PDB file of C-alpha atoms in Angstrom:
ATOM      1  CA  UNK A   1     110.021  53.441 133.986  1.00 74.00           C
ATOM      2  CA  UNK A   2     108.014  50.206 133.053  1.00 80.00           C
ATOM      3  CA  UNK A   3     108.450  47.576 136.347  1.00 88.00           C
ATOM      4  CA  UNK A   4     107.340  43.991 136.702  1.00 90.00           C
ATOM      5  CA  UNK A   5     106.916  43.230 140.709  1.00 92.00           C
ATOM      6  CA  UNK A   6     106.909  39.597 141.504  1.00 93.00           C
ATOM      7  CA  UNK A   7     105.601  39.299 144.724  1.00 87.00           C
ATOM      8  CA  UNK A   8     106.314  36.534 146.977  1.00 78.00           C
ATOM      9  CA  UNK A   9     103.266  34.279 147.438  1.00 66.00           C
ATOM     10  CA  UNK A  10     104.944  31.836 150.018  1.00 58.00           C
ATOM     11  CA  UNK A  11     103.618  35.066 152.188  1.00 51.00           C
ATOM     12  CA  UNK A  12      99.884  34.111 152.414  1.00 48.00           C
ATOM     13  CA  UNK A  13      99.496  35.467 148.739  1.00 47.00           C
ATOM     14  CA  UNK A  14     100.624  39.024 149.468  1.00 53.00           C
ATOM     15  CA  UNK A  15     102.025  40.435 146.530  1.00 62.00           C
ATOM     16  CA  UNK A  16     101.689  43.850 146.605  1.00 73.00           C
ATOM     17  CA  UNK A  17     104.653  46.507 145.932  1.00 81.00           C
ATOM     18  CA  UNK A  18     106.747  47.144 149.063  1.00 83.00           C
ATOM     19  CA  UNK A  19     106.714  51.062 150.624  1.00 83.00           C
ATOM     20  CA  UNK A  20     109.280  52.591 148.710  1.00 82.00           C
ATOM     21  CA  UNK A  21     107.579  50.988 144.898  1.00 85.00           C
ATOM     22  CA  UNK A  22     104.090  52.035 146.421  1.00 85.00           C
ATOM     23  CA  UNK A  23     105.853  55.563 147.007  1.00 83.00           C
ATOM     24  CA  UNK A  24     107.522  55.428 143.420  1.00 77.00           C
ATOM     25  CA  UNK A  25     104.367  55.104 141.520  1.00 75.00           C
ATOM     26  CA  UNK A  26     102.458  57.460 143.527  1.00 75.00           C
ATOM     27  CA  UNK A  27     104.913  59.840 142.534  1.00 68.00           C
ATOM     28  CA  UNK A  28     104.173  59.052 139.198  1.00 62.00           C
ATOM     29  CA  UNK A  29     108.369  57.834 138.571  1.00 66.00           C
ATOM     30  CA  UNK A  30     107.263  53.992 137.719  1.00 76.00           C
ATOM     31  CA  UNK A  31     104.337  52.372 136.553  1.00 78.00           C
ATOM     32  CA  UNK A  32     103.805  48.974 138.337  1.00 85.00           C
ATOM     33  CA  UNK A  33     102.357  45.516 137.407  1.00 85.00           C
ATOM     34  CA  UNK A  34     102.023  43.275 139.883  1.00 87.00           C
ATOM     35  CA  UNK A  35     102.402  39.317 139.220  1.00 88.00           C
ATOM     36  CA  UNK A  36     103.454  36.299 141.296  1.00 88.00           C
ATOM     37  CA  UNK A  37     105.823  34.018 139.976  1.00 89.00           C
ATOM     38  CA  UNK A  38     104.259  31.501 137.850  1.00 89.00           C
ATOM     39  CA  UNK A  39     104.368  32.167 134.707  1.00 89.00           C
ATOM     40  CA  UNK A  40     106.450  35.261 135.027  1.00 91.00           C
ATOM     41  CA  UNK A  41     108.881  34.313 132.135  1.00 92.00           C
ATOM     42  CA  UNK A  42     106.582  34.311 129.565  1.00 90.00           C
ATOM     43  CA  UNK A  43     105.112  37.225 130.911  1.00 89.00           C
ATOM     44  CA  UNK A  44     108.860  38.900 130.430  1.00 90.00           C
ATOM     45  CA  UNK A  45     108.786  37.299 126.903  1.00 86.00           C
ATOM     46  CA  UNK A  46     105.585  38.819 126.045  1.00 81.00           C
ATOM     47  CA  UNK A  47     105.874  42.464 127.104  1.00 78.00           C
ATOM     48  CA  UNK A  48     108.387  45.182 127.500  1.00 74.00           C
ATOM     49  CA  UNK A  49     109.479  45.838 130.774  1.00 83.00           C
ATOM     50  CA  UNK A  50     112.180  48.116 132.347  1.00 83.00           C
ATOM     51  CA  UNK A  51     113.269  46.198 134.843  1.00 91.00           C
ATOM     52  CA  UNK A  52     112.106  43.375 136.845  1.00 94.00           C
ATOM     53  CA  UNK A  53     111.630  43.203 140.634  1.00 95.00           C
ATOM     54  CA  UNK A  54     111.809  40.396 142.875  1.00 95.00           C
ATOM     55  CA  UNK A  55     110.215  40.523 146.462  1.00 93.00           C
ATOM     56  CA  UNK A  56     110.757  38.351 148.871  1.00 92.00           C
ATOM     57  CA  UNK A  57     110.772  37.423 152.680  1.00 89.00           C
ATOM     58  CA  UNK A  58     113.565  35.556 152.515  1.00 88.00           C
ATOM     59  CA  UNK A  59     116.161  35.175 149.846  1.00 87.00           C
ATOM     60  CA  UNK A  60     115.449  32.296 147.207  1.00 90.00           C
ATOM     61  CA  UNK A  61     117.089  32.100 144.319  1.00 92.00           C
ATOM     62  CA  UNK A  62     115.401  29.603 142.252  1.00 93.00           C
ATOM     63  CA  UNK A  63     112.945  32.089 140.240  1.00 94.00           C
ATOM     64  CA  UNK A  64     116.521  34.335 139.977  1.00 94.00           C
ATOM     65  CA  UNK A  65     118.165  31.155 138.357  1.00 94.00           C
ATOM     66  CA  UNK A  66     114.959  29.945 136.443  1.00 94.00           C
ATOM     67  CA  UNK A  67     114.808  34.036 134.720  1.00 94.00           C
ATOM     68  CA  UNK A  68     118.763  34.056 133.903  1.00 93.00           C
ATOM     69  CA  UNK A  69     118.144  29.885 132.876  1.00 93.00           C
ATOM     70  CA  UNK A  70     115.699  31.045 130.312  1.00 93.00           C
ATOM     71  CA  UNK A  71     117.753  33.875 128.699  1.00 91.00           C
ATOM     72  CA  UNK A  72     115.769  36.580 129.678  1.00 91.00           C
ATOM     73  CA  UNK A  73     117.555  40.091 129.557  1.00 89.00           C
ATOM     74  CA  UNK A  74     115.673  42.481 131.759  1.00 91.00           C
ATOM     75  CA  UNK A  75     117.575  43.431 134.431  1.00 93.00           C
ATOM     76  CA  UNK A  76     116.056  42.427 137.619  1.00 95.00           C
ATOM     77  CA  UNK A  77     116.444  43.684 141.409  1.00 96.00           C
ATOM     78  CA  UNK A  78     116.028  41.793 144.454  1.00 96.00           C
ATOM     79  CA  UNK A  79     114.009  43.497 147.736  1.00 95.00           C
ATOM     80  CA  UNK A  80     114.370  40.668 150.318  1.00 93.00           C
ATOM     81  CA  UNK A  81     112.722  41.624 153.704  1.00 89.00           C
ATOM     82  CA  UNK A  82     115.532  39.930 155.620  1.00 87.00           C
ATOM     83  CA  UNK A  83     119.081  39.093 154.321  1.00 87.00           C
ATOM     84  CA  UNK A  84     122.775  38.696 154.962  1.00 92.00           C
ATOM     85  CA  UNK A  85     125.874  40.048 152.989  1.00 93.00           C
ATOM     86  CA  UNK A  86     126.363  36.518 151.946  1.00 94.00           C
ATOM     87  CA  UNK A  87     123.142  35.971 150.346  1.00 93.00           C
ATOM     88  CA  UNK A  88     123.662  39.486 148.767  1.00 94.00           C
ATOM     89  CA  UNK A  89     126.741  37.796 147.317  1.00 95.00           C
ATOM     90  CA  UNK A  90     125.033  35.194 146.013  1.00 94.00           C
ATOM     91  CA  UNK A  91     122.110  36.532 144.450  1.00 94.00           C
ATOM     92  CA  UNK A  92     124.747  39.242 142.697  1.00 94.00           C
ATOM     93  CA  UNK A  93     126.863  36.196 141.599  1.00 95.00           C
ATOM     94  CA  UNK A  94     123.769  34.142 139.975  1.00 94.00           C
ATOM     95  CA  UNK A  95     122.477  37.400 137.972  1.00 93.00           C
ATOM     96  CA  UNK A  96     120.593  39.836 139.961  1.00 95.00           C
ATOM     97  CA  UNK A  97     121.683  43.383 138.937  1.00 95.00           C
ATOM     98  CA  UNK A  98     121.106  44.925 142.645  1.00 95.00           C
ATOM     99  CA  UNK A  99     119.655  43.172 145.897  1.00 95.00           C
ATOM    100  CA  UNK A 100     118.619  45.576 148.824  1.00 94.00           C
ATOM    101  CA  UNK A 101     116.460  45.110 152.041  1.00 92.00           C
ATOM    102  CA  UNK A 102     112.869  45.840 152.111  1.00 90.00           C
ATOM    103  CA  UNK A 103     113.540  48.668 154.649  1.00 90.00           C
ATOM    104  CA  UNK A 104     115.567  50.808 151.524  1.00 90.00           C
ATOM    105  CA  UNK A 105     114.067  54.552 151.749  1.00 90.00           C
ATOM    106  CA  UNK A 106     112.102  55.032 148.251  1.00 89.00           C
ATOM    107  CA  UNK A 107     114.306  57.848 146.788  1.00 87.00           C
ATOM    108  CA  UNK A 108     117.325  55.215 147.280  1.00 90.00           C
ATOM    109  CA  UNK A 109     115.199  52.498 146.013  1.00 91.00           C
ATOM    110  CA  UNK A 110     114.331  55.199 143.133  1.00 87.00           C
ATOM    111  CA  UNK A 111     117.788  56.240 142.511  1.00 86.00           C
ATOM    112  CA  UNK A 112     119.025  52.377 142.152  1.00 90.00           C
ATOM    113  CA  UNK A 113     116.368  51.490 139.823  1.00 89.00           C
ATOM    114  CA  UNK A 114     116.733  54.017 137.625  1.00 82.00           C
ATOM    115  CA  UNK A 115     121.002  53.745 137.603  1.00 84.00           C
ATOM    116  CA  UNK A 116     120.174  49.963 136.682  1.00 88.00           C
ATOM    117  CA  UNK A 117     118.223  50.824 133.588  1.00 81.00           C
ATOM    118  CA  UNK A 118     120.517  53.554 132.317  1.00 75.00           C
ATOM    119  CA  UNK A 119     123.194  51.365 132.591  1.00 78.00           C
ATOM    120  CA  UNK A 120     121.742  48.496 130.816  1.00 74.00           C
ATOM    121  CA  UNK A 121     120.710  50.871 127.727  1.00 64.00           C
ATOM    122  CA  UNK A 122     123.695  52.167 127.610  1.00 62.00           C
ATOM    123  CA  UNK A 123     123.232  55.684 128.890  1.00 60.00           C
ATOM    124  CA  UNK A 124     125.832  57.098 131.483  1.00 60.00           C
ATOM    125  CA  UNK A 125     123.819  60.068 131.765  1.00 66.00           C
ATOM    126  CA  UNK A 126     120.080  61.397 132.093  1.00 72.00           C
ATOM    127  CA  UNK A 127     120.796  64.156 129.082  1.00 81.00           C
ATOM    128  CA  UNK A 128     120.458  62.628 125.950  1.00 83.00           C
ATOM    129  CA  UNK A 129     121.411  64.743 122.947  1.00 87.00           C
ATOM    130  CA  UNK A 130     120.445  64.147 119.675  1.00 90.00           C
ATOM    131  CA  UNK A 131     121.636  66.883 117.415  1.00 92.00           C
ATOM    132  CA  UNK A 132     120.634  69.910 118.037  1.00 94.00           C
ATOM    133  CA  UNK A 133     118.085  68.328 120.694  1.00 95.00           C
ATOM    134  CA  UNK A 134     118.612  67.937 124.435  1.00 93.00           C
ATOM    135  CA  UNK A 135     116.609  65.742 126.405  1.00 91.00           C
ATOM    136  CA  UNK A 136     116.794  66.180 130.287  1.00 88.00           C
ATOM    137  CA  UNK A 137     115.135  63.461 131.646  1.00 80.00           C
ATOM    138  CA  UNK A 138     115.262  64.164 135.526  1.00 77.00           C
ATOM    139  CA  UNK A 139     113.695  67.435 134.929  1.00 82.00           C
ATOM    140  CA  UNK A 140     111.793  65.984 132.222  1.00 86.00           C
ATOM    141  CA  UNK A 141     112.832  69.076 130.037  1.00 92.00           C
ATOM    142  CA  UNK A 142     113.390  69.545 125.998  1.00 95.00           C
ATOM    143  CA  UNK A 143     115.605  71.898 124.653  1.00 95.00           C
ATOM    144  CA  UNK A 144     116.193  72.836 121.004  1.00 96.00           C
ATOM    145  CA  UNK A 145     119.762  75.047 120.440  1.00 94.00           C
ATOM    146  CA  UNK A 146     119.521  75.331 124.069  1.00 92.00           C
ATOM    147  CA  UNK A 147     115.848  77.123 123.957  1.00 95.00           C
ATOM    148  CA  UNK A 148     112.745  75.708 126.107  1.00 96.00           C
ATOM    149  CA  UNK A 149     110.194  73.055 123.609  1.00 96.00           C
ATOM    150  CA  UNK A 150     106.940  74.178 124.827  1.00 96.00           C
ATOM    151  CA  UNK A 151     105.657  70.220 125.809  1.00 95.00           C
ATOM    152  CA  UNK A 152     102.520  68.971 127.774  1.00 94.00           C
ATOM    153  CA  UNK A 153     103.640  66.493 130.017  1.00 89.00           C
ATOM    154  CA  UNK A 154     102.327  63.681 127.733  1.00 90.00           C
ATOM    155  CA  UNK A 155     103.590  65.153 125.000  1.00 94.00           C
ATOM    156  CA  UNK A 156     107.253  64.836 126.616  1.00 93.00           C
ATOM    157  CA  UNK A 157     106.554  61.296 127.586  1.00 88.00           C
ATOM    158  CA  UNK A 158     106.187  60.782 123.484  1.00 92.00           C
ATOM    159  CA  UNK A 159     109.441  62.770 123.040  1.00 93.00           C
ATOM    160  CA  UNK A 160     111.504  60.798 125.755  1.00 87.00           C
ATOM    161  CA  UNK A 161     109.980  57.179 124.599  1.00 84.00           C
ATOM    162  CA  UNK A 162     111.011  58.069 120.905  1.00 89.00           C
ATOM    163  CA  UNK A 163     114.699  58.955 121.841  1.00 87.00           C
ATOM    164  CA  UNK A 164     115.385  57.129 124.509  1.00 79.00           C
ATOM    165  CA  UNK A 165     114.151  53.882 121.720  1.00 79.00           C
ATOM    166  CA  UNK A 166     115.630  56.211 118.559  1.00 81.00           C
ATOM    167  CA  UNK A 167     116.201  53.013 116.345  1.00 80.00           C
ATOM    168  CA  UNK A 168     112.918  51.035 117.536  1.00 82.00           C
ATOM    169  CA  UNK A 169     109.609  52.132 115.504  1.00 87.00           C
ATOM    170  CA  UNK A 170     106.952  51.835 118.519  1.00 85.00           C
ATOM    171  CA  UNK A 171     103.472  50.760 117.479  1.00 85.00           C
ATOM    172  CA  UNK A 172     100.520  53.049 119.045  1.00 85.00           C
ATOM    173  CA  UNK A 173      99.747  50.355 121.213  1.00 81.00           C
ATOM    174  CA  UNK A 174     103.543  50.572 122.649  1.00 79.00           C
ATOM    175  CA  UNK A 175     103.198  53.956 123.355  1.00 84.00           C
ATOM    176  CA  UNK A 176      99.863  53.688 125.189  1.00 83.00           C
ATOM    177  CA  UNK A 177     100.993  50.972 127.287  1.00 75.00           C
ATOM    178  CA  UNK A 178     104.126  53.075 128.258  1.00 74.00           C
ATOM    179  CA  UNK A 179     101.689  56.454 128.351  1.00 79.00           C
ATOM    180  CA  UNK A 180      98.841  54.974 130.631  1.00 74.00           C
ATOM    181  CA  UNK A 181     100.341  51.823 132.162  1.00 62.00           C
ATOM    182  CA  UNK A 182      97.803  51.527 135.200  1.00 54.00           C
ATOM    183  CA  UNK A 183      95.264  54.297 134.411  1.00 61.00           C
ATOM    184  CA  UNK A 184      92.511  53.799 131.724  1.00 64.00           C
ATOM    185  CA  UNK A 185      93.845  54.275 128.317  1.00 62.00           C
ATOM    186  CA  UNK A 186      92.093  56.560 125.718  1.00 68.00           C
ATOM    187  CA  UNK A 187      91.171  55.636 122.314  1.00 69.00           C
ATOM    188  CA  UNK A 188      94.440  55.052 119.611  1.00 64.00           C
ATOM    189  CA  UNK A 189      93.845  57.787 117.702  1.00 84.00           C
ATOM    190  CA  UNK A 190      95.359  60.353 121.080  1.00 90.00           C
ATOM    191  CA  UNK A 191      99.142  59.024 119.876  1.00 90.00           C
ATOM    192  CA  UNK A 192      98.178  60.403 116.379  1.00 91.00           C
ATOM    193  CA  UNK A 193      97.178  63.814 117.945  1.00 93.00           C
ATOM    194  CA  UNK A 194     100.155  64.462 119.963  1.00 94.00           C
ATOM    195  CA  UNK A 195     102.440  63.403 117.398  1.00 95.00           C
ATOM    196  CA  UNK A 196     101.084  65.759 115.441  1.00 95.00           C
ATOM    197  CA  UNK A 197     101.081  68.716 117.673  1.00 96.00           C
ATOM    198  CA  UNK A 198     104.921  67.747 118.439  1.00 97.00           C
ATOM    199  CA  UNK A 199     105.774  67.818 115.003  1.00 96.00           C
ATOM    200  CA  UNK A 200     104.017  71.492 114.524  1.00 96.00           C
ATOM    201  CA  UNK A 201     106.236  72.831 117.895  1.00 96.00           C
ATOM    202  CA  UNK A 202     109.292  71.179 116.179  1.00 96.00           C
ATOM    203  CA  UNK A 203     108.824  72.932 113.191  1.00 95.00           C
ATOM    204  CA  UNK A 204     108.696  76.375 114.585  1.00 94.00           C
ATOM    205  CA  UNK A 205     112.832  75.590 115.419  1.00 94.00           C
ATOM    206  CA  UNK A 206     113.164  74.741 112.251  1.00 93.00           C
ATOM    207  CA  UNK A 207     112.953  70.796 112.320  1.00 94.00           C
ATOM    208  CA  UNK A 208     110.866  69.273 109.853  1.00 91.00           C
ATOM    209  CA  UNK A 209     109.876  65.520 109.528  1.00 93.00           C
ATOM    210  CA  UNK A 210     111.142  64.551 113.033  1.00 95.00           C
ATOM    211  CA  UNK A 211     109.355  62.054 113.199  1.00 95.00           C
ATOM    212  CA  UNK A 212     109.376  58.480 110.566  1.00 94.00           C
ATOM    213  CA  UNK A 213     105.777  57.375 110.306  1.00 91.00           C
ATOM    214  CA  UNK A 214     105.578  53.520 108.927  1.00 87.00           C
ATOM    215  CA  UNK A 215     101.970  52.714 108.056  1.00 84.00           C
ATOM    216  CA  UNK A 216     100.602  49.978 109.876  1.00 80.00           C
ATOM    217  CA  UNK A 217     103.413  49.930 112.156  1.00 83.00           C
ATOM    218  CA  UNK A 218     104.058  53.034 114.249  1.00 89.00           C
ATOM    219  CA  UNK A 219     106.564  56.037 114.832  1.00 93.00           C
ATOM    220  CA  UNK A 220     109.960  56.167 114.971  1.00 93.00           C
ATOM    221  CA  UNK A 221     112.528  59.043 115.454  1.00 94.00           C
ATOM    222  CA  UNK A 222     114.231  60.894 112.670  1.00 94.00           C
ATOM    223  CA  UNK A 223     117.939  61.503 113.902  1.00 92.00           C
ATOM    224  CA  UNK A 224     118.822  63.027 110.435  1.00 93.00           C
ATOM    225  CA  UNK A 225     115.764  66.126 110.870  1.00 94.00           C
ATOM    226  CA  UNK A 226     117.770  66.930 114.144  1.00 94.00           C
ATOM    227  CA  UNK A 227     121.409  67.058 112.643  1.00 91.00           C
ATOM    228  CA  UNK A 228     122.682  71.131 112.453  1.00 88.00           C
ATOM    229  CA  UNK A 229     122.963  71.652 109.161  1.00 72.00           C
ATOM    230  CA  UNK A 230     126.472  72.657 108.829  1.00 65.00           C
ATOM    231  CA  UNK A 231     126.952  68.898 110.083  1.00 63.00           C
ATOM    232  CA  UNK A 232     124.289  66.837 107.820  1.00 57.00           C
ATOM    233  CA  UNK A 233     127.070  66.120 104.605  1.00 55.00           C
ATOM    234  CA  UNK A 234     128.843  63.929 107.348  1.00 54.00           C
ATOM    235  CA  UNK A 235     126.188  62.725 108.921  1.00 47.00           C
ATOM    236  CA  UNK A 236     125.098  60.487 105.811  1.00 51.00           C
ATOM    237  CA  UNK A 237     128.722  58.633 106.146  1.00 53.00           C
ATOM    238  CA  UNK A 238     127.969  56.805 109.119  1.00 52.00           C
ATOM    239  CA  UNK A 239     125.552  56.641 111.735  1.00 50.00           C
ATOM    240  CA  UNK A 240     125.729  56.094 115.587  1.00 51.00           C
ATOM    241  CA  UNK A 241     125.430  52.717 116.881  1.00 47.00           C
ATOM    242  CA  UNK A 242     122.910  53.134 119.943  1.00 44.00           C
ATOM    243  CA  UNK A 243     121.226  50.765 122.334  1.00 45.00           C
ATOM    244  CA  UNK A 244     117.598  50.746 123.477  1.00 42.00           C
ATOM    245  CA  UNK A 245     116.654  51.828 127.152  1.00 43.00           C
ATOM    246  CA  UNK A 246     113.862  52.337 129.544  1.00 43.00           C
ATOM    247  CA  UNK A 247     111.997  55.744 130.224  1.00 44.00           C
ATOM    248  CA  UNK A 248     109.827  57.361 133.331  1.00 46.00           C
ATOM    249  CA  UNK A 249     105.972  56.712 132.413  1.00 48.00           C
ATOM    250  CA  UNK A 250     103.142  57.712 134.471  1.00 49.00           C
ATOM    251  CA  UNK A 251     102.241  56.633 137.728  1.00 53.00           C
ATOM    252  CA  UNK A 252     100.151  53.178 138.278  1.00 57.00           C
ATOM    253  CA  UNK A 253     100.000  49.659 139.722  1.00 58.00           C
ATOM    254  CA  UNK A 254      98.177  46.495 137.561  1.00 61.00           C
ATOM    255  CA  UNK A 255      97.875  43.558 138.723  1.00 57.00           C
ATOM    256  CA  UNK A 256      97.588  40.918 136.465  1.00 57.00           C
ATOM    257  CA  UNK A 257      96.710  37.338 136.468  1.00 50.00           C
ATOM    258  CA  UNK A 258      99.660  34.342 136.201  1.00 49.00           C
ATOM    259  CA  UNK A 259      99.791  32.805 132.492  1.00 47.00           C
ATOM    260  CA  UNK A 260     101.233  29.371 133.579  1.00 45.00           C
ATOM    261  CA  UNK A 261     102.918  27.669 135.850  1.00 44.00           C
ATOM    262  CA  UNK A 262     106.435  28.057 136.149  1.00 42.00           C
ATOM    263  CA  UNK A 263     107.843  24.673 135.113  1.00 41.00           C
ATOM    264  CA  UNK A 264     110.993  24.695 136.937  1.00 40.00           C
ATOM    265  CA  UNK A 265     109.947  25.975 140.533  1.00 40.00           C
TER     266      UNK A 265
END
């Protein structure tokens, strides 16, 4: 999961994540950039994020109503140090997908963020199927005709990324960014290698090209390779409408620098 925290710099400049996102990304479930609040639309604009995060003493709503203002989609969640039901209420009511105290435990905090982005992709469930392919993504498992994929754990990050974003071709630099978010990332040419060894495991049950490479461009996901074959004549008469979503990436906090000011704060 890919998370923009906007810290709360009325607070002597402290932005940094609150216990249970420090305890997230140690884990390795999120990977965190840090940012205060100017700036922070076009910093949603520019890059992908999961979900966005809102910290702040004391409930104000004006960066909520300046995000929503601006027609930004990513769903965002609220951690306010100190709050009342009615300013719950309110933030709910102006956009904000959850609001919770600062004093959440982490694997509540975890559990919420997650259930926001699977909602807003569309996904009821953490088991995505895809033909003849399962992915389990709380135990971060692959199965093909219910048999174990033999994955390195970055190799199922590529998996998850490709079919959790099935109709999105995702440029190498995409799939870094989701891959190493926080950590030092490795040359380009690493996305190449994996892909390739995932395409050789693949094969051995039987799947070829499952995969679309587009030159210049990136990967995307071939849902016809994964069709069983008793099903592919029907498959080719329509094709599943699906929405993009978010994925677990590995573990990290950034901090990066504000763009602009906000113009409306």
């Amino acid at each position: 999961m890919r998370l923009l925290c906007i810290g709360d710099n009325s607070t002597h400049g402290d932005i940094r994540p609150c216990h249970g996102l420090a305890e997230a990304a140690v884990e390795g479930a999120v990977s965190i950039t840090m940012s205060g609040p100017e700036g922070v639309v076009e910093t949603l604009r520019r890059s992908q994020y999961d979900i966005a995060v809102i910290q702040q003493a004391r409930p104000d709503t004006r960066l909520l109503r300046h995000i929503r203002n601006s027609r930004i989609p990513t769903p965002i969640m609220m951690i306010i140090r100190t709050l009342t039901p009615t300013e719950v209420a309110e933030a709910l009511s102006i956009g904000a997908d959850d609001c919770v105290p600062a004093s959440v435990e982490p694997v509540e905090l975890l559990a919420r963020l997650r259930a926001i982005v699977r909602r807003t992709g569309g996904h009821d469930s953490l088991t995505l199927h895809i033909g003849r392919m399962v992915v389990n993504v709380d135990n971060r498992q692959v199965r093909i005709d219910d048999r174990p994929l033999p994955l390195t754990p970055r190799e199922y990050d590529v998996v998850e990324l490709l079919t959790l974003r099935k109709n999105q071709v995702l440029s190498k630099e995409a799939l870094l960014d989701n891959l190493y978010a926080g950590q030092e990332e490795p040359h380009g040419k690493i996305i190449d290698v994996m892909v390739c060894k995932i395409r050789k495991k693949l094969r051995d049950f039987g799947i070829q090209d499952p995969f679309i490479t587009q030159w210049g461009i990136g990967y995307r996901l071939n849902e016809q390779a994964f069709i069983p074959l008793g099903a592919r004549m029907s498959a080719h008469s329509t094709t599943p409408a699906s929405r993009e979503t978010s994925l677990p990436v590995t573990k990290g906090i950034n901090v990066i620098s504000p763009a602009s000011k906000m113009d409306v704060l």
